[in-house]
């Protein structure tokens, strides 16, 4: 499932390729992608638009169009956004006439395609079909839509003080706290495990039990884990591919995630797997400290 580093990788690859280009037409082949807006209506609204910029907010891809509008896309579980040269792009109507087995995996899972003014195509493929797109008419609507989305980990707002404030009084385990998109945006199951290992914190520690030094360590660890993911071009455990259709290599560099039973690189202990909030969670029980719930702080007398 793509998280911030995977989305960032795609955006960084695509941005210089598509910026300034015009979308000749957008074909939405799956109504689930654009719902509740009918596919033809979204297509018609975007046809002819110029791509001013491609950016990211949390795990969302923001395609800024002329006229102040933004087409927002989310890859969800298995979505990919892949740029294809015009000559390898096949007319889907043509493709449908082929036997299912003769069509490439990408063609079979094609949900929407952007035909650019130079003949290249941008394909949104998605086997599980949870990916989605919606058009925001201006910055106000966009801001409203993202009002409840948490802080960007690479922004100056992601300070130890801000993280400490979010965690204060929370009894939720640190793992669940990190997955909550209304706190820190973009961190998912992989990078939450990796960040907690780097911070030497047990995933079941209550978020509100962190002392200032733990908050500092966790903030730095979140940034370091996400940066490692971006440097490796993201992780491809299952379906994720970058904008060129290639796998990332972060899965080969995981410190704990999916490494159950292997040796901890820090202390030589054995990596364990538990389930927290329904999600597989990997950690080293030997060197990740389980914090106790802190008693409520007494107010200073004035
Ligand atoms: Zn360890």
Coordinates of C-alpha atoms and ligand atoms in Angstrom, one line a residue:
X1 CA 0.0 0.0 0.0
X2 CA 1.6 3.3 -1.1
X3 CA 2.6 5.6 1.7
X4 CA 4.2 9.1 1.6
X5 CA 7.6 7.9 0.1
X6 CA 5.9 5.9 -2.7
X7 CA 3.6 8.8 -3.6
X8 CA 6.5 11.3 -3.4
X9 CA 8.6 9.1 -5.7
X10 CA 5.8 9.1 -8.3
X11 CA 5.2 12.8 -8.1
X12 CA 8.9 13.6 -8.3
X13 CA 9.3 11.5 -11.4
X14 CA 6.2 12.8 -13.1
X15 CA 6.4 16.5 -12.2
X16 CA 9.1 17.4 -14.8
X17 CA 7.5 15.2 -17.4
X18 CA 3.9 16.5 -17.3
X19 CA 4.2 20.1 -16.1
X20 CA 3.1 22.6 -18.7
X21 CA 1.5 19.9 -20.8
X22 CA -2.1 19.9 -21.8
X23 CA -4.5 17.0 -21.2
X24 CA -6.0 16.3 -24.6
X25 CA -8.6 14.1 -22.9
X26 CA -9.2 12.1 -19.8
X27 CA -10.9 8.8 -20.2
X28 CA -12.4 7.4 -17.0
X29 CA -12.9 3.7 -17.6
X30 CA -14.2 2.8 -14.1
X31 CA -17.0 4.7 -12.4
X32 CA -15.7 3.8 -9.0
X33 CA -12.6 5.9 -9.7
X34 CA -14.6 9.2 -10.1
X35 CA -17.7 8.4 -8.0
X36 CA -20.0 10.0 -7.1
X37 CA -19.2 12.1 -10.3
X38 CA -20.1 10.2 -13.5
X39 CA -16.9 9.3 -15.5
X40 CA -18.0 11.3 -18.6
X41 CA -18.5 14.4 -16.5
X42 CA -15.1 14.3 -14.8
X43 CA -13.5 13.6 -18.2
X44 CA -15.3 16.5 -19.8
X45 CA -14.3 18.8 -17.0
X46 CA -10.6 18.0 -17.3
X47 CA -10.4 17.7 -21.1
X48 CA -8.1 20.4 -22.6
X49 CA -6.8 21.5 -19.2
X50 CA -3.2 22.5 -18.8
X51 CA -1.1 20.9 -16.0
X52 CA 0.4 23.7 -14.0
X53 CA 2.1 21.6 -11.4
X54 CA 2.1 18.2 -9.8
X55 CA 2.4 18.0 -6.0
X56 CA 1.5 15.9 -2.9
X57 CA -0.3 16.3 0.4
X58 CA -0.1 13.3 2.7
X59 CA -0.7 10.3 0.4
X60 CA -2.7 12.4 -2.1
X61 CA -1.4 13.4 -5.5
X62 CA -2.4 16.9 -6.5
X63 CA -2.6 17.7 -10.2
X64 CA -2.9 21.5 -10.3
X65 CA -4.7 22.6 -13.5
X66 CA -5.2 26.0 -15.1
X67 CA -8.0 28.1 -13.7
X68 CA -7.0 27.3 -10.1
X69 CA -8.5 23.8 -10.2
X70 CA -6.9 20.7 -8.7
X71 CA -7.5 17.1 -9.7
X72 CA -6.8 15.1 -6.5
X73 CA -5.9 11.4 -6.8
X74 CA -5.4 8.7 -4.2
X75 CA -3.7 5.4 -5.0
X76 CA -5.3 3.7 -1.9
X77 CA -4.2 0.0 -1.8
X78 CA -3.0 -1.0 -5.2
X79 CA -3.2 2.1 -7.5
X80 CA -0.3 3.1 -9.7
X81 CA 0.2 6.1 -11.9
X82 CA 2.4 5.3 -14.9
X83 CA 3.6 7.4 -17.8
X84 CA 3.7 5.6 -21.1
X85 CA 5.0 6.6 -24.5
X86 CA 2.4 7.1 -27.1
X87 CA 3.5 4.1 -29.1
X88 CA 3.2 1.6 -26.3
X89 CA -0.2 2.9 -25.4
X90 CA -3.0 0.8 -26.7
X91 CA -6.6 1.9 -27.4
X92 CA -8.6 0.3 -24.6
X93 CA -11.5 -0.4 -27.0
X94 CA -9.0 -2.3 -29.1
X95 CA -7.6 -4.0 -26.0
X96 CA -11.0 -5.3 -25.0
X97 CA -11.2 -7.3 -28.2
X98 CA -8.2 -9.3 -27.2
X99 CA -8.5 -12.4 -25.1
X100 CA -8.1 -11.5 -21.4
X101 CA -4.8 -13.5 -21.2
X102 CA -3.2 -11.6 -24.1
X103 CA -3.7 -8.2 -22.5
X104 CA -1.0 -6.9 -20.2
X105 CA -1.6 -6.7 -16.5
X106 CA -1.6 -2.9 -16.8
X107 CA -4.2 -2.9 -19.5
X108 CA -6.5 -5.2 -17.6
X109 CA -6.2 -3.0 -14.5
X110 CA -6.5 0.4 -16.3
X111 CA -9.0 2.6 -14.6
X112 CA -8.4 6.0 -16.2
X113 CA -6.0 7.4 -18.7
X114 CA -4.8 10.9 -19.5
X115 CA -3.9 11.5 -23.1
X116 CA -1.3 14.3 -23.2
X117 CA -0.8 16.8 -26.0
X118 CA 2.4 15.1 -27.1
X119 CA 0.8 11.7 -27.5
X120 CA 2.2 10.3 -24.2
X121 CA -0.3 8.8 -21.8
X122 CA -0.6 8.7 -18.0
X123 CA -2.3 5.5 -16.8
X124 CA -4.0 5.0 -13.5
X125 CA -4.0 1.3 -13.0
X126 CA -5.5 -0.4 -10.0
X127 CA -6.3 -4.1 -9.5
X128 CA -8.2 -3.7 -6.2
X129 CA -10.1 -0.6 -7.5
X130 CA -10.0 1.4 -4.2
X131 CA -8.1 4.3 -5.9
X132 CA -10.1 7.5 -6.5
X133 CA -10.0 10.9 -8.0
X134 CA -11.9 14.2 -7.4
X135 CA -11.8 17.7 -8.9
X136 CA -11.6 20.7 -6.6
X137 CA -12.7 23.9 -8.2
X138 CA -10.4 26.3 -6.2
X139 CA -7.9 26.5 -3.4
X140 CA -10.6 27.2 -0.8
X141 CA -12.4 24.0 -1.7
X142 CA -9.1 22.1 -1.6
X143 CA -8.2 23.6 1.9
X144 CA -11.6 22.6 3.2
X145 CA -11.3 19.1 1.9
X146 CA -7.9 18.7 3.7
X147 CA -8.9 20.6 6.8
X148 CA -8.7 17.4 9.0
X149 CA -5.6 16.1 7.4
X150 CA -2.6 16.1 9.8
X151 CA 0.8 17.9 9.6
X152 CA 3.2 17.2 6.7
X153 CA 6.2 15.5 8.1
X154 CA 8.6 17.5 5.9
X155 CA 7.1 20.8 6.7
X156 CA 8.5 23.3 9.3
X157 CA 5.3 22.7 11.3
X158 CA 6.3 19.2 12.2
X159 CA 8.2 20.2 15.3
X160 CA 8.8 18.2 18.5
X161 CA 6.4 20.6 20.3
X162 CA 3.7 20.0 17.7
X163 CA 4.1 16.2 17.9
X164 CA 4.2 16.3 21.7
X165 CA 0.9 18.3 21.8
X166 CA -0.8 15.8 19.5
X167 CA 0.3 12.9 21.7
X168 CA -0.5 14.5 25.0
X169 CA -3.1 12.6 27.0
X170 CA -3.6 9.9 24.3
X171 CA -3.9 6.4 25.4
X172 CA -3.8 4.9 21.9
X173 CA -0.7 2.8 21.2
X174 CA 2.1 4.6 19.4
X175 CA 1.6 2.4 16.3
X176 CA -2.1 3.5 16.0
X177 CA -1.2 7.1 16.8
X178 CA 1.2 7.2 13.8
X179 CA -1.3 5.7 11.4
X180 CA -3.9 8.3 12.3
X181 CA -3.8 10.6 9.2
X182 CA -5.4 13.5 11.2
X183 CA -2.1 13.7 13.3
X184 CA 0.8 13.1 10.9
X185 CA -0.1 12.8 7.3
X186 CA 1.4 10.2 5.0
X187 CA 2.7 7.6 7.5
X188 CA 1.3 4.1 7.0
X189 CA 2.0 0.6 8.2
X190 CA 5.5 0.2 6.8
X191 CA 7.0 3.6 7.9
X192 CA 5.3 3.6 11.3
X193 CA 7.1 0.3 12.1
X194 CA 10.4 1.6 10.7
X195 CA 10.1 4.9 12.6
X196 CA 9.3 3.3 16.0
X197 CA 12.3 1.0 15.6
X198 CA 14.5 4.0 14.8
X199 CA 13.1 5.8 17.8
X200 CA 13.6 2.7 20.0
X201 CA 10.0 2.9 21.1
X202 CA 7.7 -0.1 21.6
X203 CA 4.6 0.1 19.3
X204 CA 2.2 -0.6 22.2
X205 CA 3.5 2.3 24.3
X206 CA 0.6 4.7 24.9
X207 CA 1.2 7.8 22.8
X208 CA 0.7 10.1 25.8
X209 CA 3.4 8.3 27.8
X210 CA 6.2 9.8 25.8
X211 CA 8.6 12.1 27.6
X212 CA 10.1 15.1 25.7
X213 CA 13.2 13.1 24.7
X214 CA 11.0 10.3 23.3
X215 CA 9.0 12.9 21.3
X216 CA 12.2 14.3 19.9
X217 CA 13.4 10.9 18.9
X218 CA 10.1 9.9 17.3
X219 CA 9.9 13.1 15.3
X220 CA 13.4 12.6 13.9
X221 CA 12.7 8.9 13.3
X222 CA 9.6 9.6 11.3
X223 CA 11.5 12.0 9.0
X224 CA 14.5 9.6 8.7
X225 CA 12.3 6.6 7.9
X226 CA 10.4 8.5 5.2
X227 CA 13.6 9.9 3.7
X228 CA 15.1 6.4 3.6
X229 CA 11.9 5.3 1.7
X230 CA 12.2 8.1 -0.8
X231 CA 15.9 7.5 -1.3
X232 CA 15.1 3.9 -2.2
X233 CA 12.3 4.9 -4.6
X234 CA 9.7 3.5 -2.3
X235 CA 8.8 -0.1 -1.3
X236 CA 7.3 -2.7 -3.6
X237 CA 6.0 -5.5 -1.3
X238 CA 3.1 -6.1 -3.6
X239 CA 1.7 -3.9 -6.4
X240 CA 3.5 -0.6 -6.0
X241 CA 5.4 0.5 -9.1
X242 CA 6.9 4.0 -9.7
X243 CA 5.9 6.3 -12.6
X244 CA 8.2 4.3 -15.0
X245 CA 6.5 1.0 -14.0
X246 CA 9.5 -0.1 -12.0
X247 CA 9.7 -1.5 -8.4
X248 CA 11.2 0.5 -5.5
X249 CA 13.9 -1.1 -3.4
X250 CA 13.0 -0.1 0.1
X251 CA 11.7 -3.6 0.9
X252 CA 15.3 -4.8 0.8
X253 CA 16.3 -2.1 3.4
X254 CA 13.6 -2.6 6.0
X255 CA 15.0 -2.6 9.5
X256 CA 12.0 -4.4 11.1
X257 CA 9.0 -4.4 8.8
X258 CA 8.2 -8.0 7.4
X259 CA 11.4 -9.2 9.1
X260 CA 9.8 -11.5 11.7
X261 CA 12.2 -14.0 13.2
X262 CA 15.3 -12.2 11.8
X263 CA 18.1 -10.7 13.9
X264 CA 17.7 -7.1 15.1
X265 CA 20.4 -5.0 13.4
X266 CA 20.9 -2.9 16.5
X267 CA 21.0 -5.5 19.4
X268 CA 21.0 -8.9 17.9
X269 CA 17.5 -9.7 19.4
X270 CA 14.8 -11.4 17.4
X271 CA 12.2 -9.3 15.5
X272 CA 8.6 -10.1 16.5
X273 CA 5.3 -9.6 14.8
X274 CA 2.1 -8.6 16.6
X275 CA -1.2 -7.2 15.5
X276 CA -2.0 -3.7 16.5
X277 CA -5.4 -2.2 15.4
X278 CA -5.7 -5.0 12.9
X279 CA -2.3 -4.2 11.3
X280 CA 0.8 -6.5 11.3
X281 CA 3.4 -4.7 13.4
X282 CA 7.1 -5.6 13.5
X283 CA 9.5 -4.6 16.2
X284 CA 12.4 -5.7 18.4
X285 CA 11.1 -6.5 21.9
X286 CA 14.6 -6.3 23.2
X287 CA 15.6 -2.8 22.3
X288 CA 12.3 -0.9 21.7
X289 CA 11.2 0.4 25.1
X290 CA 7.7 -0.1 26.3
X291 CA 6.7 3.1 28.1
X292 CA 4.2 3.0 30.9
X293 CA 1.2 5.3 31.0
X294 CA 2.2 8.4 32.8
X295 CA 0.2 9.7 35.7
X296 CA -1.6 13.0 35.1
X297 CA 0.7 15.9 35.6
X298 CA -0.2 18.0 38.7
X299 CA -0.9 21.6 37.9
X300 CA 1.6 24.0 39.3
X301 CA 0.2 26.1 42.0
X302 CA 0.0 29.8 41.1
Ligands
LIG1 ZN1 16.9 -4.9 19.0

